[in-house]
Coordinates of C-alpha atoms and ligand atoms in Angstrom, one line a residue:
M229 CA -7.6 -25.0 -34.6
A230 CA -5.9 -22.8 -32.1
D231 CA -4.3 -24.6 -29.1
Y232 CA -5.6 -22.5 -26.3
I233 CA -3.9 -24.5 -23.6
Y234 CA -0.6 -23.8 -25.2
T235 CA -1.4 -20.1 -25.6
M236 CA -2.5 -20.0 -21.9
E237 CA 0.7 -21.7 -20.8
I238 CA 3.0 -19.4 -22.6
R239 CA 1.1 -16.2 -21.7
L240 CA 0.6 -16.8 -18.0
T241 CA 3.4 -16.1 -15.5
P242 CA 4.9 -19.2 -13.9
D243 CA 3.0 -18.4 -10.7
Q244 CA -0.3 -17.8 -12.5
L245 CA 0.2 -21.2 -14.3
K246 CA 0.8 -22.9 -11.0
G247 CA -2.4 -21.1 -9.7
V248 CA -4.4 -22.6 -12.7
N249 CA -3.0 -26.0 -11.9
L250 CA -3.8 -25.7 -8.2
V251 CA -7.4 -24.6 -8.8
Q252 CA -7.8 -27.4 -11.4
E253 CA -6.6 -30.0 -8.8
I254 CA -9.0 -28.7 -6.2
A255 CA -11.9 -28.6 -8.6
R256 CA -11.2 -32.1 -9.8
A257 CA -10.9 -33.5 -6.3
A258 CA -14.2 -31.8 -5.4
G259 CA -15.8 -33.1 -8.6
V260 CA -16.9 -29.7 -10.0
T261 CA -16.4 -28.6 -13.6
L262 CA -14.1 -25.7 -14.0
Y263 CA -13.5 -23.0 -16.6
L264 CA -11.1 -20.1 -17.0
T265 CA -13.3 -17.2 -18.0
G266 CA -13.8 -13.5 -18.5
G267 CA -10.9 -11.1 -18.6
A268 CA -8.2 -13.8 -18.2
I269 CA -9.3 -15.4 -21.5
R270 CA -9.5 -12.1 -23.2
D271 CA -6.0 -11.1 -22.1
I272 CA -4.5 -14.5 -23.0
I273 CA -5.8 -14.3 -26.5
S274 CA -5.3 -10.6 -27.1
G275 CA -1.8 -10.5 -25.7
F276 CA -2.5 -7.9 -22.9
T277 CA -1.1 -8.3 -19.4
I278 CA -3.1 -10.9 -17.5
R279 CA -4.0 -9.1 -14.4
D280 CA -5.9 -11.8 -12.5
L281 CA -7.5 -15.2 -13.0
D282 CA -11.3 -15.5 -13.3
F283 CA -12.6 -19.0 -12.8
T284 CA -16.1 -20.2 -13.0
V285 CA -17.3 -23.5 -11.5
Q286 CA -20.5 -25.4 -12.0
G287 CA -21.1 -25.7 -8.3
N288 CA -20.7 -23.6 -5.2
P289 CA -17.1 -22.3 -4.9
L290 CA -17.7 -21.1 -1.3
K291 CA -17.7 -24.7 -0.3
L292 CA -14.1 -25.0 -1.5
Q293 CA -12.8 -22.4 0.8
K294 CA -11.1 -24.9 3.2
D295 CA -9.5 -26.7 0.3
F296 CA -8.0 -23.5 -0.9
E297 CA -6.7 -22.5 2.5
R298 CA -5.1 -25.9 2.9
A299 CA -3.4 -25.4 -0.5
G300 CA -1.8 -22.2 0.7
A301 CA -4.2 -19.7 -0.8
Q302 CA -5.4 -16.7 1.1
I303 CA -9.1 -15.9 1.2
A304 CA -9.4 -12.2 0.4
G305 CA -13.2 -12.0 0.6
H306 CA -16.3 -13.6 -0.7
D307 CA -19.7 -12.5 -2.2
E308 CA -22.5 -14.6 -0.8
D309 CA -25.0 -13.3 -3.3
V310 CA -23.2 -14.4 -6.5
R311 CA -21.3 -17.1 -4.7
T312 CA -17.8 -15.8 -5.6
L313 CA -14.6 -16.4 -3.7
F314 CA -11.8 -13.8 -3.9
L315 CA -8.4 -15.4 -3.5
V316 CA -4.7 -14.7 -3.4
L317 CA -3.1 -17.9 -4.7
P318 CA 0.6 -18.7 -3.8
G319 CA 3.0 -16.3 -5.5
N320 CA 0.7 -13.4 -5.0
V321 CA -1.7 -14.4 -7.8
R322 CA -5.1 -12.7 -7.7
A323 CA -8.0 -14.9 -8.5
E324 CA -11.7 -15.0 -8.4
I325 CA -13.9 -18.2 -8.5
G326 CA -17.5 -17.6 -9.2
M327 CA -20.5 -19.9 -9.5
S328 CA -21.8 -20.5 -13.0
R329 CA -25.1 -18.7 -13.0
T330 CA -27.9 -16.8 -14.7
E331 CA -28.8 -13.2 -13.6
E332 CA -32.3 -12.2 -14.2
Y333 CA -33.0 -8.5 -13.9
E334 CA -36.7 -8.2 -12.9
K335 CA -36.6 -4.5 -12.0
V336 CA -34.3 -1.7 -12.9
G337 CA -32.0 -0.9 -10.0
K338 CA -32.7 -4.1 -8.2
A339 CA -30.2 -6.8 -7.7
P340 CA -30.7 -9.7 -10.2
V341 CA -32.2 -13.0 -9.3
I342 CA -29.3 -15.4 -9.2
T343 CA -29.7 -19.1 -10.2
P344 CA -27.1 -21.7 -10.6
A345 CA -26.7 -22.6 -14.3
S346 CA -24.6 -24.2 -17.0
I347 CA -21.5 -22.5 -18.3
Q348 CA -23.2 -21.8 -21.6
E349 CA -26.0 -19.9 -19.8
D350 CA -23.4 -18.1 -17.6
L351 CA -21.6 -16.7 -20.6
R352 CA -24.9 -15.2 -21.8
R353 CA -25.1 -13.0 -18.7
R354 CA -21.8 -11.2 -19.3
D355 CA -20.9 -7.7 -20.4
F356 CA -18.9 -7.7 -23.6
T357 CA -18.3 -10.4 -26.2
V358 CA -14.6 -10.3 -25.5
N359 CA -15.4 -11.2 -21.9
A360 CA -17.9 -13.9 -22.7
M361 CA -15.6 -16.8 -23.4
A362 CA -14.6 -19.8 -21.3
L363 CA -11.8 -22.3 -21.5
S364 CA -12.5 -25.8 -20.2
L365 CA -10.1 -27.1 -17.6
N366 CA -11.8 -30.4 -17.3
E367 CA -10.7 -33.9 -18.2
G368 CA -12.0 -34.9 -21.6
S369 CA -12.6 -31.3 -22.8
R370 CA -9.5 -29.5 -21.5
G371 CA -8.5 -26.8 -23.9
L372 CA -11.9 -26.4 -25.5
L373 CA -12.9 -22.7 -25.9
L374 CA -16.5 -21.8 -25.6
D375 CA -17.0 -18.6 -27.5
P376 CA -20.8 -18.3 -28.2
F377 CA -20.6 -14.6 -29.2
N378 CA -17.5 -14.7 -31.3
G379 CA -15.4 -12.9 -28.9
V380 CA -12.2 -14.0 -30.6
A381 CA -13.4 -12.1 -33.8
D382 CA -14.0 -9.0 -31.7
I383 CA -10.6 -9.2 -30.1
E384 CA -9.1 -9.4 -33.6
A385 CA -11.3 -6.4 -34.7
K386 CA -10.4 -4.6 -31.4
L387 CA -14.0 -3.9 -30.6
L388 CA -16.1 -3.7 -27.5
R389 CA -19.5 -5.1 -28.2
I390 CA -22.4 -5.8 -25.7
L391 CA -24.2 -9.1 -25.9
H392 CA -27.7 -7.7 -26.2
N393 CA -29.6 -4.4 -26.2
Y394 CA -30.5 -4.4 -22.5
S395 CA -27.0 -4.8 -21.2
F396 CA -26.5 -1.3 -19.9
V397 CA -30.0 -1.0 -18.5
E398 CA -29.6 -4.3 -16.6
D399 CA -26.2 -3.4 -15.2
P400 CA -25.2 0.3 -15.5
S401 CA -21.8 -0.5 -14.1
R402 CA -21.1 -1.8 -17.7
L403 CA -21.0 1.9 -18.8
I404 CA -18.1 2.4 -16.4
R405 CA -16.5 -0.8 -17.6
A406 CA -16.9 0.2 -21.3
A407 CA -15.1 3.5 -20.6
R408 CA -12.4 1.8 -18.6
F409 CA -11.7 -0.9 -21.2
A410 CA -11.8 1.6 -24.0
A411 CA -9.2 3.7 -22.2
R412 CA -7.1 0.7 -21.3
F413 CA -7.1 -1.1 -24.7
H414 CA -7.7 1.8 -26.9
W415 CA -10.6 -0.3 -28.4
P416 CA -13.7 1.7 -29.5
L417 CA -17.2 0.6 -28.8
E418 CA -18.9 -1.2 -31.7
E419 CA -21.4 1.1 -33.5
R420 CA -24.6 -0.3 -31.9
T421 CA -22.9 -0.6 -28.6
Q422 CA -22.0 3.1 -28.8
Q423 CA -25.6 4.0 -29.6
R424 CA -26.8 2.0 -26.5
Y425 CA -24.1 3.6 -24.5
D426 CA -25.2 7.1 -25.5
A427 CA -28.8 6.3 -24.9
A428 CA -28.0 4.9 -21.5
K429 CA -26.1 8.1 -20.6
E430 CA -28.9 10.3 -21.9
N431 CA -31.5 8.4 -19.9
N432 CA -29.3 8.5 -16.8
Y433 CA -29.4 4.7 -16.3
M434 CA -26.4 5.2 -14.0
E435 CA -28.6 6.3 -11.1
H436 CA -29.7 2.6 -10.9
I437 CA -26.2 1.3 -10.3
L438 CA -25.9 -1.3 -7.5
R439 CA -23.6 -0.4 -4.6
G440 CA -21.8 -3.7 -4.9
A441 CA -20.9 -2.9 -8.5
V442 CA -19.5 0.5 -7.5
G443 CA -17.1 -1.2 -5.0
H444 CA -16.0 -3.7 -7.6
E445 CA -15.3 -0.9 -10.1
I446 CA -13.3 1.2 -7.5
A447 CA -11.1 -1.8 -6.8
Q448 CA -10.5 -2.4 -10.5
L449 CA -8.8 1.0 -10.8
A450 CA -6.1 -0.2 -8.5
H451 CA -4.9 -2.7 -11.1
E452 CA -4.7 -0.5 -14.1
D453 CA -1.3 -0.2 -15.7
D454 CA -2.0 3.5 -16.5
P455 CA -4.5 4.4 -13.8
L456 CA -4.4 8.1 -14.4
S457 CA -5.5 7.9 -18.0
V458 CA -8.4 5.6 -16.9
I459 CA -9.3 8.1 -14.2
R460 CA -9.3 10.9 -16.7
A461 CA -11.5 8.8 -19.1
L462 CA -14.0 8.1 -16.4
E463 CA -14.0 11.7 -15.4
K464 CA -14.7 12.8 -19.0
E465 CA -17.6 10.4 -19.1
D466 CA -18.9 11.7 -15.7
W467 CA -18.4 8.2 -14.2
L468 CA -15.8 9.1 -11.6
K469 CA -18.2 10.9 -9.5
V470 CA -20.4 7.8 -9.5
L471 CA -17.6 6.0 -7.7
H472 CA -17.3 8.9 -5.2
P473 CA -19.0 12.3 -5.5
H474 CA -15.8 14.1 -4.4
W475 CA -13.4 12.2 -6.6
S476 CA -11.8 14.0 -9.6
S477 CA -8.5 13.8 -11.4
A478 CA -7.5 16.9 -9.4
K479 CA -7.5 14.7 -6.2
V480 CA -4.9 12.5 -7.7
D481 CA -1.2 12.9 -7.0
A482 CA -0.3 12.8 -10.7
N483 CA 3.5 13.0 -10.2
G484 CA 3.3 10.3 -7.5
I485 CA 1.4 8.0 -9.8
A486 CA 3.9 8.6 -12.7
L487 CA 6.9 8.0 -10.5
L488 CA 5.2 4.9 -9.0
M489 CA 4.6 3.3 -12.3
K490 CA 8.1 4.1 -13.5
T491 CA 9.7 2.6 -10.3
R492 CA 7.4 -0.3 -10.6
Q493 CA 8.7 -1.0 -14.1
Q494 CA 12.3 -0.7 -12.7
L495 CA 11.5 -3.4 -10.1
V496 CA 9.8 -5.6 -12.7
D497 CA 12.9 -5.3 -14.9
L498 CA 15.0 -6.5 -11.9
G499 CA 12.8 -9.6 -11.7
Y500 CA 10.5 -8.6 -8.8
T501 CA 6.8 -9.5 -8.8
V502 CA 5.3 -6.4 -7.3
D503 CA 1.7 -5.6 -6.7
P504 CA 1.3 -1.9 -6.8
S505 CA -2.5 -1.8 -6.2
A506 CA -2.3 -0.3 -2.6
A507 CA 0.2 2.4 -3.7
V508 CA -2.0 3.1 -6.7
M509 CA -5.0 3.7 -4.5
H510 CA -2.9 5.9 -2.2
F511 CA -1.9 8.2 -5.0
L512 CA -5.3 8.2 -6.8
T513 CA -6.9 9.4 -3.7
A514 CA -4.0 11.5 -2.3
K515 CA -6.0 14.7 -2.0
L516 CA -9.3 13.3 -0.9
S517 CA -10.3 13.7 2.8
D518 CA -9.8 10.8 5.3
K519 CA -13.6 10.4 5.4
D520 CA -13.9 10.1 1.6
I521 CA -11.1 7.6 1.6
S522 CA -12.9 5.5 4.3
D523 CA -16.1 5.7 2.3
L524 CA -14.2 4.4 -0.8
R525 CA -12.6 1.6 1.2
R526 CA -15.8 0.4 2.8
Q527 CA -17.2 -0.4 -0.6
I528 CA -14.4 -2.6 -1.9
P529 CA -15.2 -6.3 -1.8
R530 CA -11.6 -7.5 -1.4
K531 CA -10.3 -7.1 2.1
D532 CA -6.7 -7.7 1.0
L533 CA -6.8 -4.5 -1.0
I534 CA -8.5 -2.5 1.8
E535 CA -5.9 -3.6 4.3
S536 CA -2.9 -3.2 2.2
W537 CA -4.0 0.3 1.2
R538 CA -4.9 1.3 4.8
D539 CA -1.6 0.0 6.2
I540 CA 0.8 1.0 3.4
E541 CA 2.0 4.2 5.0
D542 CA 2.6 2.7 8.5
H543 CA 4.4 -0.3 7.0
A544 CA 6.6 2.0 4.9
K545 CA 7.4 4.1 8.0
D546 CA 8.5 1.0 9.8
L547 CA 10.8 0.0 7.0
A548 CA 12.2 3.6 6.8
K549 CA 12.9 3.5 10.5
R550 CA 14.8 0.3 10.2
L551 CA 16.7 1.6 7.2
M552 CA 17.9 4.5 9.4
G553 CA 19.0 2.2 12.3
K554 CA 21.7 -0.2 13.2
E555 CA 20.1 -2.9 11.2
A556 CA 21.1 -1.1 8.0
A557 CA 24.5 0.3 9.3
T558 CA 26.4 -1.2 6.4
P559 CA 25.6 -1.7 2.7
S560 CA 25.5 -5.5 3.2
R561 CA 23.1 -5.2 6.1
T562 CA 21.0 -2.8 4.2
W563 CA 21.0 -5.2 1.3
N564 CA 19.8 -8.0 3.5
L565 CA 17.1 -5.8 5.1
L566 CA 15.8 -4.7 1.7
S567 CA 16.1 -8.2 0.2
A568 CA 13.8 -9.5 2.9
A569 CA 11.3 -6.6 2.7
R570 CA 8.2 -6.8 0.6
P571 CA 8.8 -5.4 -2.8
E572 CA 5.5 -3.4 -2.4
M573 CA 7.1 -1.5 0.5
I574 CA 10.4 -0.8 -1.4
L575 CA 8.3 0.5 -4.2
F576 CA 6.2 2.8 -2.0
L577 CA 9.2 4.1 0.0
A578 CA 11.2 4.6 -3.2
V579 CA 8.5 7.0 -4.4
T580 CA 7.5 8.6 -1.1
S581 CA 10.5 8.9 1.2
R582 CA 11.7 12.4 1.7
H583 CA 14.5 11.3 3.9
Q584 CA 17.8 11.4 2.1
T585 CA 19.4 8.4 3.9
V586 CA 16.4 6.2 3.1
A587 CA 16.0 7.3 -0.4
G588 CA 19.7 6.9 -1.0
K589 CA 19.8 3.4 0.4
I590 CA 16.9 2.3 -1.8
K591 CA 18.4 3.9 -4.8
N592 CA 21.7 2.1 -4.2
F593 CA 19.8 -1.2 -3.6
L594 CA 18.1 -0.8 -7.0
T595 CA 21.1 0.4 -9.0
K596 CA 24.7 0.8 -7.8
W597 CA 24.9 -2.3 -5.5
R598 CA 23.6 -4.6 -8.2
Q599 CA 26.6 -3.7 -10.3
V600 CA 28.8 -4.9 -7.5
Q601 CA 27.6 -8.4 -8.4
Q602 CA 29.6 -8.1 -11.6
R603 CA 32.8 -7.9 -9.6
I604 CA 32.4 -11.5 -8.4
P605 CA 35.1 -13.2 -10.4
L606 CA 33.0 -16.0 -11.9
P607 CA 35.5 -17.3 -14.5
E608 CA 38.2 -17.6 -11.8
M609 CA 35.7 -19.2 -9.5
T610 CA 35.0 -21.8 -12.2
E611 CA 38.7 -22.4 -12.6
L612 CA 38.9 -23.0 -8.9
L613 CA 36.0 -25.4 -9.2
I614 CA 33.9 -23.1 -7.0
T615 CA 30.7 -23.7 -9.0
P616 CA 27.0 -24.1 -8.2
T617 CA 27.5 -27.9 -7.9
L618 CA 29.2 -27.3 -4.5
P619 CA 26.6 -27.4 -1.7
E620 CA 28.4 -24.4 0.0
Y621 CA 28.4 -22.4 -3.3
P622 CA 25.4 -20.1 -2.4
K623 CA 27.0 -19.1 0.9
I624 CA 30.5 -18.5 -0.7
A625 CA 29.0 -16.4 -3.5
R626 CA 26.9 -14.5 -1.0
D627 CA 29.8 -13.8 1.3
V628 CA 32.0 -12.5 -1.5
F629 CA 29.1 -10.2 -2.6
M630 CA 28.6 -9.0 1.0
L631 CA 32.3 -8.3 1.4
L632 CA 32.5 -6.5 -1.9
L633 CA 29.5 -4.4 -1.0
D634 CA 31.1 -3.4 2.2
G635 CA 34.4 -2.6 0.5
R636 CA 36.2 -5.3 2.5
L637 CA 37.5 -6.9 -0.6
R638 CA 39.1 -4.0 -2.4
S639 CA 40.8 -5.6 -5.3
H640 CA 40.5 -8.5 -7.6
T641 CA 43.6 -10.0 -6.0
E642 CA 42.1 -9.7 -2.5
T643 CA 38.9 -11.3 -3.8
L644 CA 40.8 -14.3 -5.3
K645 CA 42.8 -14.6 -2.1
F646 CA 39.6 -14.9 -0.2
L647 CA 38.1 -17.4 -2.6
K648 CA 41.1 -19.8 -3.0
P649 CA 40.7 -21.6 0.4
F650 CA 37.2 -22.6 -0.7
A651 CA 38.4 -24.5 -3.8
P652 CA 37.6 -28.1 -3.5
P653 CA 40.2 -30.7 -4.5
P654 CA 40.1 -31.6 -8.2
P655 CA 38.0 -34.7 -9.0
P656 CA 39.8 -38.0 -9.4
P657 CA 40.6 -38.8 -13.0
P658 CA 38.1 -41.1 -14.7
P659 CA 39.0 -44.8 -14.6
P660 CA 41.0 -45.9 -17.5
P661 CA 39.1 -47.7 -20.2
R662 CA 39.2 -51.5 -20.0
R663 CA 41.5 -53.3 -22.2
G664 CA 39.4 -54.9 -24.9
R665 CA 39.7 -58.5 -26.1
G666 CA 38.9 -60.0 -29.3
P667 CA 39.2 -58.8 -32.9
K668 CA 38.1 -55.2 -32.2
A669 CA 40.8 -54.5 -29.7
A670 CA 43.4 -56.1 -31.9
A671 CA 42.3 -53.8 -34.7
V672 CA 42.6 -50.8 -32.5
A673 CA 46.1 -51.9 -31.3
A674 CA 47.1 -52.4 -34.9
V675 CA 46.1 -48.9 -36.1
A676 CA 47.4 -47.2 -33.0
P677 CA 50.6 -48.7 -31.9
A678 CA 51.6 -45.5 -30.1
A679 CA 48.7 -45.9 -27.9
A680 CA 49.9 -49.3 -26.7
A681 CA 53.4 -48.1 -26.3
P682 CA 53.3 -46.6 -22.8
V683 CA 51.6 -49.6 -21.5
K684 CA 54.2 -51.9 -22.9
A685 CA 56.9 -49.7 -21.4
G686 CA 55.4 -49.9 -18.0
K687 CA 57.2 -52.5 -15.9
G688 CA 54.9 -52.8 -13.1
K689 CA 54.7 -56.3 -11.6
G690 CA 51.4 -58.1 -11.7
K691 CA 48.8 -56.1 -13.5
A692 CA 50.0 -53.9 -16.3
A693 CA 48.4 -50.4 -16.7
P694 CA 45.3 -50.8 -18.9
A695 CA 45.7 -49.4 -22.4
P696 CA 43.5 -46.5 -23.4
A697 CA 41.4 -47.5 -26.4
A698 CA 41.8 -44.3 -28.4
A699 CA 43.7 -41.0 -28.5
P700 CA 45.8 -41.8 -25.5
A701 CA 48.1 -38.8 -25.7
V702 CA 45.2 -36.4 -25.4
V703 CA 43.6 -38.5 -22.6
A704 CA 46.8 -38.7 -20.7
K705 CA 47.3 -35.0 -21.0
S706 CA 43.9 -34.0 -20.0
E707 CA 43.9 -36.4 -17.1
A708 CA 47.3 -35.1 -15.9
K709 CA 46.1 -31.5 -16.1
P710 CA 43.8 -31.2 -13.1
E711 CA 46.2 -33.2 -11.0
A712 CA 49.1 -30.9 -11.8
K713 CA 46.9 -27.9 -11.2
A714 CA 45.8 -29.3 -7.8
K715 CA 49.4 -29.8 -6.8
A716 CA 50.2 -26.2 -7.8
E717 CA 47.2 -25.0 -5.9
A718 CA 47.9 -27.0 -2.9
K719 CA 51.3 -25.3 -2.8
A720 CA 49.8 -21.9 -3.2
K721 CA 47.2 -22.4 -0.5
P722 CA 47.7 -20.3 2.6
A723 CA 48.0 -22.2 5.9
K724 CA 45.0 -20.4 7.4
A725 CA 41.8 -20.3 5.3
A726 CA 40.5 -16.8 5.2
P727 CA 42.5 -13.6 5.2
K728 CA 42.3 -11.5 8.3
A729 CA 40.2 -8.7 6.8
V730 CA 37.4 -11.1 6.1
K731 CA 37.5 -13.4 9.1
S732 CA 33.8 -13.3 9.8
A733 CA 32.9 -14.6 6.3
A734 CA 32.2 -18.2 5.4
K735 CA 34.8 -20.8 6.4
P736 CA 36.1 -23.2 3.7
A737 CA 34.5 -26.6 3.8
A738 CA 36.5 -29.6 5.0
K739 CA 38.2 -31.3 2.1
P740 CA 38.1 -35.0 1.4
A741 CA 41.4 -36.8 1.4
A742 CA 43.2 -36.7 -1.9
K743 CA 42.9 -39.9 -4.0
K744 CA 45.8 -41.9 -5.2
P745 CA 47.0 -41.1 -8.7
A746 CA 45.6 -43.4 -11.4
P747 CA 47.6 -46.2 -12.9
V748 CA 47.8 -44.5 -16.3
K749 CA 49.7 -41.6 -14.9
K750 CA 52.1 -43.9 -13.0
A751 CA 53.0 -45.5 -16.3
K752 CA 53.6 -42.2 -17.9
R753 CA 55.8 -40.9 -15.2
K754 CA 57.9 -44.1 -15.3
K755 CA 58.3 -43.6 -18.9
R756 CA 59.7 -40.1 -18.4
Ligands
CTP923 N1 -18.7 -9.2 -15.6 C1 -19.8 -8.8 -16.3 N2 -20.4 -7.7 -15.9 C2 -19.9 -6.9 -14.8 C3 -18.7 -7.4 -14.2 C4 -18.1 -8.5 -14.6 O1 -20.3 -9.4 -17.2 N3 -20.5 -5.9 -14.4 C5 -18.0 -10.5 -16.1 C6 -17.2 -10.3 -17.3 O2 -17.3 -11.5 -18.1 C7 -15.8 -10.1 -16.8 C8 -15.8 -11.1 -15.6 O3 -17.2 -11.0 -15.1 O4 -14.8 -10.5 -17.7 C9 -14.8 -10.8 -14.5 O5 -15.0 -9.5 -14.0 P1 -13.8 -8.5 -13.7 O6 -12.8 -9.1 -13.0 O7 -14.4 -7.2 -13.2 O8 -13.4 -8.1 -15.2 P2 -12.3 -8.5 -16.1 O9 -12.9 -8.6 -17.5 O10 -11.4 -9.6 -15.6 O11 -11.5 -7.1 -16.2 P3 -10.1 -6.7 -15.6 O12 -9.1 -6.9 -16.7 O13 -10.3 -5.2 -15.4 O14 -9.9 -7.4 -14.4

């Protein structure tokens, strides 16, 4: 049997996994049963990018709002009718927590009657078999996959299949969803589903779509990896104009979208977690009027998307202004400014800025300046014992990088000269092993007389230097090495810590007093 918890753990990003654990904790404390459901399960099993986390609780998630806020989550909106909470969990993880429910469609075009229900009933009200699975996150059954419609088999067959014949009549937004998923996954509709789809189209079921569903589908476009191809697929099916009558692929800034997605990948490759949704909406609607754009925004249920989309240009302008000012007068300052900026803003400016200085600085930040990191002499730093175990290491490494960026350390020699004062004293040699007693020690002495020799030669009064138990020559050598090196280094150390050119950089940390040499070495020196 497949281990779905293991699959979930290896497929989610670290932040998403923390998000699952956090939601699980909150649900457990509140005493409600919790399931990971819908698209998250589909994507975990199929191997596609997991865009967001859909949870379902048997209970009212709106009551958990305070608990989520206390745990550092942002409430991005809620839907009172279906009792769903939209969240941004720490680490920028999008999540939705809905109430486990039935939806009864009494009249075409009317909102369904919602009733709290079991998870099994909840799965029956969903759109496609691949979206109608739930993974238990509850003690006692954690890891159990509920898959009443054999969604796993349809994932393997790469098919989109509705759960029953009335699916598209009941919720015509599923026609848009079918086209969107087909374009995203390149999965066809199963034969009967295709027939129902065609019939729904012919009979114009779409005119009964609910406003709330339109807003939900508009927002979903913002999270597509290839939004333009989805827009084109929706246009081909005549669904784009359902989302807004003036929307068409001609209203999209196609070059902007292409560059956005390319730059986004570049940022991801550099290790950034970047949410491009606001920028995607900006480009998808680039040629629509302001009024049309406001109409689109008004329908979106998540206020975090509405706000980030609305403010993206202003925020980017602010950052551009700062990039042109004193705050970014040097490469190191620019680096600091951009490192502290939201990756979403860097992404948007990288794609939109027409100003050469701004574009150039962002380009350097993403490419050239990163290569400067390779000029930090890590092997030599290790030799100097400037390693991450030092508390001041992050500051030293950062200062070297900043000085290299600004061209204030122009050569390898200059860099080493800067670093040497930060070298800590070598660690004291390990205490010599105790002299053994009894037959074992005698046996060792018998087979290794050379080992005992230096000790015997030592004429110290009172306690003799303890004899190493094995391989003394090697031990003595290796122990002597750091000490000798430290001496040599002490000689080489400049009187003043940092060279003039780099005065403003980090100051070397105070060094602890040197320790007395160990008895083993004393004995050795005497012998010489
Ligand atoms: N759902 C449904 N019918 C709809 C909308 C949603 O049955 N009209 C159910 C599906 O089970 C879906 C889940 O609610 O998987 C979550 O909805 P949503 O987030 O829109 O879909 P995802 O499947 O997560 O798709 P995406 O990958 O686009 O986020």
